[in-house]
CSV table of C-alpha atoms in Angstrom, one decimal:
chain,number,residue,atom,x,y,z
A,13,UNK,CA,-40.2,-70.1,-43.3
A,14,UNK,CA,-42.0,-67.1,-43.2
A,15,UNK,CA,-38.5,-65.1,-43.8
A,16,UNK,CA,-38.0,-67.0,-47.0
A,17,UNK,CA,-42.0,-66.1,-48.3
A,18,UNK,CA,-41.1,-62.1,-47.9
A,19,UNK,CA,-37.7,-62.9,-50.1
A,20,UNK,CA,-39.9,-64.2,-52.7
A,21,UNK,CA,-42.5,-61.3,-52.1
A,22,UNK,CA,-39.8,-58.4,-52.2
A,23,UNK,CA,-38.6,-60.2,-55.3
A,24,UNK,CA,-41.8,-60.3,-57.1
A,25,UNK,CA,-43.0,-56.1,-56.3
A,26,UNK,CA,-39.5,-54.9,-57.8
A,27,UNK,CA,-39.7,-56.2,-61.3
A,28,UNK,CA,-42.9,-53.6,-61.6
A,29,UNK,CA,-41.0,-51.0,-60.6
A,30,UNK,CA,-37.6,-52.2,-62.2
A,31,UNK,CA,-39.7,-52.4,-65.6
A,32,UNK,CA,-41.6,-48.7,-64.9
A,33,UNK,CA,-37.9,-47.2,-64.2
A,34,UNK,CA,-36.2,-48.7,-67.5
A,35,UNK,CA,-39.1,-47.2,-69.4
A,36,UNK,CA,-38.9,-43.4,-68.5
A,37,UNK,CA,-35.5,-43.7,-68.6
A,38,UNK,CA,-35.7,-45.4,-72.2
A,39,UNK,CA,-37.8,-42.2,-72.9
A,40,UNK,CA,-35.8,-39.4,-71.4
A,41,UNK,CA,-32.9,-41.2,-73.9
A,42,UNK,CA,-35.1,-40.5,-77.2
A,43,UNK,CA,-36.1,-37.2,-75.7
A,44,UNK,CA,-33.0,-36.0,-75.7
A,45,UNK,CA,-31.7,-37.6,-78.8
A,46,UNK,CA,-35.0,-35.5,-80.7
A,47,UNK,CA,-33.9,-32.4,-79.9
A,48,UNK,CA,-32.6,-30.5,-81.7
A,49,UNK,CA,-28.3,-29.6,-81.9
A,50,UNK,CA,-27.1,-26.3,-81.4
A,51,UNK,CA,-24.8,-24.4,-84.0
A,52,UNK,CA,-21.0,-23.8,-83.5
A,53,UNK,CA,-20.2,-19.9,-82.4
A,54,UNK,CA,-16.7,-20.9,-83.1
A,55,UNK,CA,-16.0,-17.8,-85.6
A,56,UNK,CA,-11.8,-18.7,-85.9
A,57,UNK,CA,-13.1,-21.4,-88.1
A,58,UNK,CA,-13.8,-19.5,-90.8
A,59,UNK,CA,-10.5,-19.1,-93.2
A,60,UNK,CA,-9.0,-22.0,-91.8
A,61,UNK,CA,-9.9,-24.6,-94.8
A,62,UNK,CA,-13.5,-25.3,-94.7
A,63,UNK,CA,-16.3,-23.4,-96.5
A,64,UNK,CA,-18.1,-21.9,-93.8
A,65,UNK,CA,-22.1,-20.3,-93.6
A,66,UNK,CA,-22.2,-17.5,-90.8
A,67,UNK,CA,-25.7,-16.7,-89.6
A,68,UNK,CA,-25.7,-13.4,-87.6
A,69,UNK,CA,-28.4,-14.0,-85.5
A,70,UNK,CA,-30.4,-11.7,-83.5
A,71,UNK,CA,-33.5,-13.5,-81.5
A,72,UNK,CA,-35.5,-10.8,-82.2
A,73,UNK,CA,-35.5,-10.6,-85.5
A,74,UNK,CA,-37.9,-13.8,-87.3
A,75,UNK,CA,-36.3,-13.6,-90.6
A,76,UNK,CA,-33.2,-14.5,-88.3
A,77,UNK,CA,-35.1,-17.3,-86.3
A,78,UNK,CA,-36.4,-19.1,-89.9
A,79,UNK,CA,-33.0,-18.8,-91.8
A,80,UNK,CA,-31.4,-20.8,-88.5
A,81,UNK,CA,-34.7,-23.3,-88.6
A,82,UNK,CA,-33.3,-23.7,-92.7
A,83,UNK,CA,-29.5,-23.9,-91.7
A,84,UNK,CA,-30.7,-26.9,-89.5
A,85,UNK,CA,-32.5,-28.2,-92.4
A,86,UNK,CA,-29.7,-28.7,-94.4
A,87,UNK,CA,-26.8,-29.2,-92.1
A,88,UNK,CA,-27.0,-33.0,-92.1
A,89,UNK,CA,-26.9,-33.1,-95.9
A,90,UNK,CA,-23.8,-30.2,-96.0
A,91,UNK,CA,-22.0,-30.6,-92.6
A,92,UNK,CA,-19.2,-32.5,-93.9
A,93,UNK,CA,-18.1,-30.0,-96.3
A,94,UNK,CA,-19.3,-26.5,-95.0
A,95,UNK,CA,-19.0,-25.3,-91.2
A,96,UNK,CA,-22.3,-23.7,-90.3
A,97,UNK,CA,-21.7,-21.0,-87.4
A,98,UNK,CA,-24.0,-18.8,-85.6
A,99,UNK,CA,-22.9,-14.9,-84.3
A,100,UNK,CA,-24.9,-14.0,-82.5
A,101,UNK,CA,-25.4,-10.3,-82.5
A,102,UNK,CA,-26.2,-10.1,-78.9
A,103,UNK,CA,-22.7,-11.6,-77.6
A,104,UNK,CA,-19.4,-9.2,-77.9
A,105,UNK,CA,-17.8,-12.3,-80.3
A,106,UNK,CA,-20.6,-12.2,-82.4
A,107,UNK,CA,-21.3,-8.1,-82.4
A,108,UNK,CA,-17.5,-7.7,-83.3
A,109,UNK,CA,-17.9,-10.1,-86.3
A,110,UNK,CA,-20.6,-8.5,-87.5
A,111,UNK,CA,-18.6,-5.2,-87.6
A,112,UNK,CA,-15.8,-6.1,-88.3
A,113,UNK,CA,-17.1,-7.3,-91.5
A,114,UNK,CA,-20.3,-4.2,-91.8
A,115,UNK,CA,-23.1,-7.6,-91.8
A,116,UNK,CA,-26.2,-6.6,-90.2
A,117,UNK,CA,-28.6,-8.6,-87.9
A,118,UNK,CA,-30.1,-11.8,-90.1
A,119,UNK,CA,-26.9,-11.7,-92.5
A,120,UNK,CA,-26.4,-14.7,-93.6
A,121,UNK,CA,-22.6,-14.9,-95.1
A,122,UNK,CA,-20.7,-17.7,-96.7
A,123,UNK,CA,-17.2,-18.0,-96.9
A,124,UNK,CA,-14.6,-20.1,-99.2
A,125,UNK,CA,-12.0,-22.1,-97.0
A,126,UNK,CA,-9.8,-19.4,-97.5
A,127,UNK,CA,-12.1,-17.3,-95.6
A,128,UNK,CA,-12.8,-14.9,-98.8
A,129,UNK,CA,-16.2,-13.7,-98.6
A,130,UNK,CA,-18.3,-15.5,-101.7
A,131,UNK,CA,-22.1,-13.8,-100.9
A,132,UNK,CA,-24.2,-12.2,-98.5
A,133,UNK,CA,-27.9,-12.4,-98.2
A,134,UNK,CA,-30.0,-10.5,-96.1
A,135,UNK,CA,-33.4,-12.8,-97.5
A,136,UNK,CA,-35.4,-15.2,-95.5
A,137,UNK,CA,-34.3,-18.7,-96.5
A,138,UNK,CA,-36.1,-21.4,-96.7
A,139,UNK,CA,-34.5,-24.9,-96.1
A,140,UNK,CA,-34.7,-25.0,-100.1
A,141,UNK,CA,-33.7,-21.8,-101.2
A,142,UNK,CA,-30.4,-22.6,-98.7
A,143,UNK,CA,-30.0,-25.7,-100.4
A,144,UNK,CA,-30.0,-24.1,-104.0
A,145,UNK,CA,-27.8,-21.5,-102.4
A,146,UNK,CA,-25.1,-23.8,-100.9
A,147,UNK,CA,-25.0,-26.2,-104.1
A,148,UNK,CA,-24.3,-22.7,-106.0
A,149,UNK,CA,-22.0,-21.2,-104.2
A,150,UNK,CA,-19.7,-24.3,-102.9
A,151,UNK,CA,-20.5,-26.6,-106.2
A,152,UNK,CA,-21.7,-29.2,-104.7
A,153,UNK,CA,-24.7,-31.6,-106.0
A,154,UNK,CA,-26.9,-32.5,-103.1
């Protein structure tokens, strides 16, 4: 008998902690769907048939820091029809594209699918401003 009462006493003490591991776990899960995605550094893309947006980034550089915090702004309105890639300046892949193409730290260049360059701007953007931008150069309407 007494075997059967700590069965039904074991059974009981887990649900507490069955229910308290479920919940962080339920919160690690929107945790890590918040933050926030990271940007291709996949530079072949560009000229192979989608309008691209190259950020050369340099993390020291704020103007650099806010026009990425705008790219992300925008990307979920644009990323079906415009690749937005990051080089950043402080990787060789990044430091040769930059070069190769004479774009300084915080350039912020677009491309045509064809991988002609369109326009380059060297100006802090805001998520806005980007917008305007992108509708402008691409013709699109968002």
């Amino acid at each position: 008998m007494p075997t059967t009462n700590n069965a039904a006493s074991n059974t009981k003490n887990i649900w507490p902690k069955l229910i308290t591991f479920s919940f962080i776990v339920l919160v690690i899960v929107i945790a890590v769907s918040l933050l926030p995605r990271g940007f291709s550094q996949d530079l072949s893309v560009v000229g192979q048939g989608t309008n691209a947006v190259v950020l050369v980034h340099d993390g020291n550089i704020l103007q650099s820091t806010d026009t990425m915090a705008a790219m992300n702004a925008v990307r979920d309105d644009f990323e079906q029809h415009v690749a937005f890639i990051v080089a950043d300046i402080n990787t060789p892949e990044g430091k040769r594209f930059a070069d190769n193409h004479g774009f300084g730290p915080a350039a912020l260049a677009f491309f045509a699918a064809n991988g002609e360059q369109l326009q380059i701007l060297y100006s802090e953007q805001t998520s806005e401003s980007l917008q305007r931008h992108l509708n402008t150069i691409f013709n699109y309407n968002y």
